[in-house]
Short mmCIF file of C-alpha atoms in Angstrom, two decimals:
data_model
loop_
_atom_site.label_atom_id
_atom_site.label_comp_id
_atom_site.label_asym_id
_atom_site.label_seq_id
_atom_site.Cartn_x
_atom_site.Cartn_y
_atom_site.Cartn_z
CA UNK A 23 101.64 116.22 104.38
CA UNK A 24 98.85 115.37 106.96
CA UNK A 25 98.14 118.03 109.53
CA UNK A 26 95.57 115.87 111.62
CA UNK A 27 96.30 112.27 112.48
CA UNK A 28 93.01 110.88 112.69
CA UNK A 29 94.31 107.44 112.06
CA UNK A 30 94.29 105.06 108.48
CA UNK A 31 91.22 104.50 106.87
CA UNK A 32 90.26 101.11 106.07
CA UNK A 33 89.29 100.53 102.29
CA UNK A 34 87.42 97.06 101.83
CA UNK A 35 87.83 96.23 97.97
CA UNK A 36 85.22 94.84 95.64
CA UNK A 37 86.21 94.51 92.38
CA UNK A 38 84.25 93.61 89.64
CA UNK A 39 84.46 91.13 86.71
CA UNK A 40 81.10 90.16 85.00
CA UNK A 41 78.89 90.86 87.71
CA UNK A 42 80.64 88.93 90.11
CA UNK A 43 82.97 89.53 92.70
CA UNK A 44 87.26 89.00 91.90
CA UNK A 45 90.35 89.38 92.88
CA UNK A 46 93.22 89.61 90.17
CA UNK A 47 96.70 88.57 90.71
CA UNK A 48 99.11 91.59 89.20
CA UNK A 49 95.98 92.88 87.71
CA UNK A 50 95.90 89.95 85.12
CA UNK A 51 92.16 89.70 84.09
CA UNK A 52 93.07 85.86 82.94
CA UNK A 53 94.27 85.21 86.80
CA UNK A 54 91.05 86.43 88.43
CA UNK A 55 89.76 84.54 91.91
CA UNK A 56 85.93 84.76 92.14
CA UNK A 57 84.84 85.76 95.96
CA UNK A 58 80.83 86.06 95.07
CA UNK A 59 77.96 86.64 92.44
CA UNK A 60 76.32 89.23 94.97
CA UNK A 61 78.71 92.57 95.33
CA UNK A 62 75.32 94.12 97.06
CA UNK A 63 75.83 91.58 99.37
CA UNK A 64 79.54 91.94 100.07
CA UNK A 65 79.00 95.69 100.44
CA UNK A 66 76.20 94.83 103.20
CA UNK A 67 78.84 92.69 104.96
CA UNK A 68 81.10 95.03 104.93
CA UNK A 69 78.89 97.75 106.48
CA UNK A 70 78.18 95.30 108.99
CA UNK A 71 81.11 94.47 110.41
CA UNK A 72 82.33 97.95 110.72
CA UNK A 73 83.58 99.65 107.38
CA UNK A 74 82.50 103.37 106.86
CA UNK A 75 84.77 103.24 103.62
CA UNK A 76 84.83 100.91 100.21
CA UNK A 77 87.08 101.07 97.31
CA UNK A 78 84.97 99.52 94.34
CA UNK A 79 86.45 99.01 90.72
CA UNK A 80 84.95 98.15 87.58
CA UNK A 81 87.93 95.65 86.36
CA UNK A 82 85.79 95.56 83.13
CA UNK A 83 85.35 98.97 82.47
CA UNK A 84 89.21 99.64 83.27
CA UNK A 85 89.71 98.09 80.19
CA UNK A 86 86.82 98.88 78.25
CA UNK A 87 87.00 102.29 79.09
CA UNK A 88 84.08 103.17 79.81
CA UNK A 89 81.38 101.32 82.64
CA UNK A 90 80.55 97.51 82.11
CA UNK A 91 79.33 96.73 86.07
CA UNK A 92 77.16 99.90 86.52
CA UNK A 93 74.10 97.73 87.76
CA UNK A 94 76.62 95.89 90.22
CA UNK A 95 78.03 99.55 91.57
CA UNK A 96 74.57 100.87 91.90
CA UNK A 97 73.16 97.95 94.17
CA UNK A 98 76.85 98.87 95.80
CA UNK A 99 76.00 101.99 96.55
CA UNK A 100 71.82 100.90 97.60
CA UNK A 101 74.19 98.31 99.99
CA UNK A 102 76.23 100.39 101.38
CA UNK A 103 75.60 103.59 103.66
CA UNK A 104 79.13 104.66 104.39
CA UNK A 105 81.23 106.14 101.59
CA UNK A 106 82.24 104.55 98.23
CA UNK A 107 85.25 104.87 95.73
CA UNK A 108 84.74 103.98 92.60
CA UNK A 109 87.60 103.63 90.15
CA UNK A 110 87.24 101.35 86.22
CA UNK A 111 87.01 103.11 82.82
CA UNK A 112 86.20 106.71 84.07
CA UNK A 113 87.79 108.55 81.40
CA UNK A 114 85.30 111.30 80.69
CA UNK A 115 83.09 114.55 82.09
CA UNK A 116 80.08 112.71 81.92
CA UNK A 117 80.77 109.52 83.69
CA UNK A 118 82.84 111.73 86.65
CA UNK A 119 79.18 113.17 86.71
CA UNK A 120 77.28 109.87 86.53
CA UNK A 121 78.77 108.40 89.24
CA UNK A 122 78.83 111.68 91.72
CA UNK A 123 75.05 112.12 91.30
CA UNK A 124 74.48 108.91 91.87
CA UNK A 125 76.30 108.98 94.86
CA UNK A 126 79.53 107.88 94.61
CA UNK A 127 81.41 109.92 97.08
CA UNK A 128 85.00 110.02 95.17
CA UNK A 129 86.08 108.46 91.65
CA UNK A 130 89.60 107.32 91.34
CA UNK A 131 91.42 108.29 87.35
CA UNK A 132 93.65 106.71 86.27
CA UNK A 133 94.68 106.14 82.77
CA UNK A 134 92.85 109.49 82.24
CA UNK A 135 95.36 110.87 84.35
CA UNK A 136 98.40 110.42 82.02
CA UNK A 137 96.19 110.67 78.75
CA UNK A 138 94.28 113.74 79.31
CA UNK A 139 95.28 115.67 82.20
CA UNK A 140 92.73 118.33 82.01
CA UNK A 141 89.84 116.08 82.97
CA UNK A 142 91.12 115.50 86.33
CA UNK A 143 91.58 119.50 86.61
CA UNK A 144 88.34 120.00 85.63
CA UNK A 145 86.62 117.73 87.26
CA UNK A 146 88.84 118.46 90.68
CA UNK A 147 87.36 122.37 90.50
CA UNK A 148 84.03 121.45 89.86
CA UNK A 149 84.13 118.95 92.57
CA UNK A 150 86.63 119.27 95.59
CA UNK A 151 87.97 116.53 97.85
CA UNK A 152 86.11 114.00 95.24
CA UNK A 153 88.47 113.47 92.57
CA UNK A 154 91.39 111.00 93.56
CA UNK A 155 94.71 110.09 91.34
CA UNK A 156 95.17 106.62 90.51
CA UNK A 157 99.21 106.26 90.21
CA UNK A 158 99.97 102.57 89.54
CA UNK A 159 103.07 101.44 89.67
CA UNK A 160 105.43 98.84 87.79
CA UNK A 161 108.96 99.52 88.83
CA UNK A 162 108.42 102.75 89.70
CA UNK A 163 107.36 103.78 85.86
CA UNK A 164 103.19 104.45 85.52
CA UNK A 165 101.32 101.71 84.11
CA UNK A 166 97.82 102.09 82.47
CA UNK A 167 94.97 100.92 80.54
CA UNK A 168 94.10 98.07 83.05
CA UNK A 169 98.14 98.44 84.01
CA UNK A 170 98.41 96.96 80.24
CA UNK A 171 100.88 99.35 79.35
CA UNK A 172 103.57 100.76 81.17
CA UNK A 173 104.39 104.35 80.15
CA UNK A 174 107.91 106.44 80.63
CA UNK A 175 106.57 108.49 83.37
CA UNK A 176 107.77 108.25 86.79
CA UNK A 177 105.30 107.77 90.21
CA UNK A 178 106.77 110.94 91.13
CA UNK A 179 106.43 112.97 87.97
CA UNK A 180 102.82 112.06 87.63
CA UNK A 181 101.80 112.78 90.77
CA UNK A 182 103.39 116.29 90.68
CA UNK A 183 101.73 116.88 87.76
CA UNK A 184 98.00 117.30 90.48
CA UNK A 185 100.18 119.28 93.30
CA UNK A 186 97.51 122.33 92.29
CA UNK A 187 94.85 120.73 90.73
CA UNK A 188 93.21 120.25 94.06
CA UNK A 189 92.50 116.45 94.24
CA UNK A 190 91.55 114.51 97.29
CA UNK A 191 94.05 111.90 97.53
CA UNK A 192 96.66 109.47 95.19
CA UNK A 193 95.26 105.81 94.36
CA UNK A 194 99.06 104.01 95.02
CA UNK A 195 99.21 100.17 93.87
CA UNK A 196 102.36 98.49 93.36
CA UNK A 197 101.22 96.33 90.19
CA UNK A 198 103.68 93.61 91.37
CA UNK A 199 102.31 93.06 94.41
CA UNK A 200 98.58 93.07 93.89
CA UNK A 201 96.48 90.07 94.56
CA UNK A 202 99.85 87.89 95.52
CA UNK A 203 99.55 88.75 99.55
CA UNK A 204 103.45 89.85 98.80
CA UNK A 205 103.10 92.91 101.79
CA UNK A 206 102.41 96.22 100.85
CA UNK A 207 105.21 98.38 99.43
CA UNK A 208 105.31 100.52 102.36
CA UNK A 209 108.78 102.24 101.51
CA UNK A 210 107.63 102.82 98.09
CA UNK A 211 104.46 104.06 99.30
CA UNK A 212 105.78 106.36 102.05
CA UNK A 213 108.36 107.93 99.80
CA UNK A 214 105.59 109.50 97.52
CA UNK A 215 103.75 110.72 100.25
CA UNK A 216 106.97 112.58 101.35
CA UNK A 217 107.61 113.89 98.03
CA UNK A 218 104.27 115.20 97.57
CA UNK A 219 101.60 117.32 99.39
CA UNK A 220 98.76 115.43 98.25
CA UNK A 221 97.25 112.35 100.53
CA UNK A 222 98.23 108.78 99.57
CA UNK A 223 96.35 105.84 100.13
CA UNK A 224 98.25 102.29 99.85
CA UNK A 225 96.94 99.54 97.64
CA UNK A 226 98.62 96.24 96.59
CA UNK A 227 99.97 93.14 98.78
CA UNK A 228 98.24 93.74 101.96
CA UNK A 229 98.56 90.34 103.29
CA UNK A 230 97.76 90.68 107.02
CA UNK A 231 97.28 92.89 110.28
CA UNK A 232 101.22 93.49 109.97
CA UNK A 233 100.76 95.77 106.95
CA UNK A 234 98.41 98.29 108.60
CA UNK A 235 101.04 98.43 111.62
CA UNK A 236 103.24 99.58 109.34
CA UNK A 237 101.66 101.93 107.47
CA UNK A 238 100.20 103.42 110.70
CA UNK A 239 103.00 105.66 111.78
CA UNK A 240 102.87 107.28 108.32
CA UNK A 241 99.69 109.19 108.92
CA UNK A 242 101.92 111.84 109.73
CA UNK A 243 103.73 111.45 106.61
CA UNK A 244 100.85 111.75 104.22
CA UNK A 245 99.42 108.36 104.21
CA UNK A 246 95.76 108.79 104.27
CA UNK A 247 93.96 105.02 103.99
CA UNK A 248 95.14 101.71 102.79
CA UNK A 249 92.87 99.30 100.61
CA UNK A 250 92.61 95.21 101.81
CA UNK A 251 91.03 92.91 99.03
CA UNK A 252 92.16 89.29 99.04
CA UNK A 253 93.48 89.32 102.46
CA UNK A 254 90.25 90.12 104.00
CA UNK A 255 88.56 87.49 101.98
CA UNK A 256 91.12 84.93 102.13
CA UNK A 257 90.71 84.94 105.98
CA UNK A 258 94.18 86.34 106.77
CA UNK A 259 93.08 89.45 107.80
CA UNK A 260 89.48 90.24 109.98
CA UNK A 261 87.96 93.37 109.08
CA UNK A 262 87.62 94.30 113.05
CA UNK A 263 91.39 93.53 113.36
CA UNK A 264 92.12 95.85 110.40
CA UNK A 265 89.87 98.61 111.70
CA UNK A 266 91.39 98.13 115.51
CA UNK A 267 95.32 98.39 114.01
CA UNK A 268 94.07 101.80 111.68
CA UNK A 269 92.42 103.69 114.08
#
């Protein structure tokens, strides 16, 4: 649980397809919305209108497995000033390192996480309060590989798996709901931060303002951030406003 409530923090998404900036619906790589052919530039509006936080994936790479966009996240992270989470195809020692010298403040794992445990143990010793979790969700059962596959592991189970291994925080995206502006799964999302000690950020549905009020009062309950992609770039929900409701 959260000790200090020092209110949400606001995760602008840019995620990455080709070079370009996209949102997926339900993480469908053949349903992808392109927002921009500049992610720099997205990052620098961002920045500008208030974020201190981004949440950047490498869509790509999540499948691939290893980095695709790697010039697009590093003229993110020249862009940006505040700090950046990066999350696609980081499945080994070496890229956790990449990224963290290069600047990357935390790197999210996620299929790694299921596959080979150890990695995430690893790298959370060598570098604490920078790994995070990436727990997504399809009916409550883990789903990975680009949520491709859906594995016989529970939210719950998987995320008790990290209780000790000393990571930052837990990625949560209800698959269902990404990219549809559904609403966030708040009960979903509040329930595994009360079942576990570990911070929780919400991803998946955010539609508007609404959202954030609701995952405000769970602060206390673990809920550390919440991530806004097509919402914010859709118009239905102004970074300011976002920011304002979190703090």
């Amino acid at each position: 649980m959260a000790s200090v409530d020092s209110g949400l923090i606001i995760f602008p998404a840019i995620d990455l397809k080709g070079g370009q900036v996209v949102r997926l619906a339900e993480g469908d790589m053949d349903r992808a919305t392109v927002y921009g052919d500049d992610p720099a530039a997205q990052a620098a509006a961002f920045l500008a209108a208030g974020a201190s936080h981004l949440h950047v994936v490498d869509l790509d790479g999540a499948f691939a497995g290893e980095s695709v966009n790697g010039a697009a996240v590093a003229g993110i992270l020249q862009a940006f000033a505040g700090k950046v989470q990066l999350g696609g195809g980081i499945r080994s020692r070496e890229s956790v390192e990449h990224w963290l010298d290069l600047g990357v403040e935390r790197v999210v794992i996620g299929t790694a996480a299921l596959e080979n445990p150890e990695l995430v143990r690893e790298a959370a010793r060598e570098h604490p309060g920078r790994i995070v979790v990436a727990v997504d969700a399809r009916d409550g059962m883990v789903a990975t590989r680009g949520w491709a596959d859906v594995s016989d592991v529970s939210v719950v189970e998987l995320a008790r798996r990290f209780e000790d291994a000393g990571v930052a925080a837990l990625l949560f995206t209800d698959v269902g709901r990404d990219g549809l502006l559904k609403g966030c799964n708040v009960e979903a999302t509040v329930a595994l931060a009360r079942a576990v000690s570990i911070p929780v950020i919400a991803s998946g549905g955010v539609t508007d303002v609404r959202d954030i009020e609701l995952l405000r009062p769970h602060v206390a309950d673990g809920i550390e951030g919440v991530i806004t992609g097509r919402a914010l770039y859709d118009g239905r929900l102004g970074l300011a406003e976002a920011l304002e409701a979190a703090a």
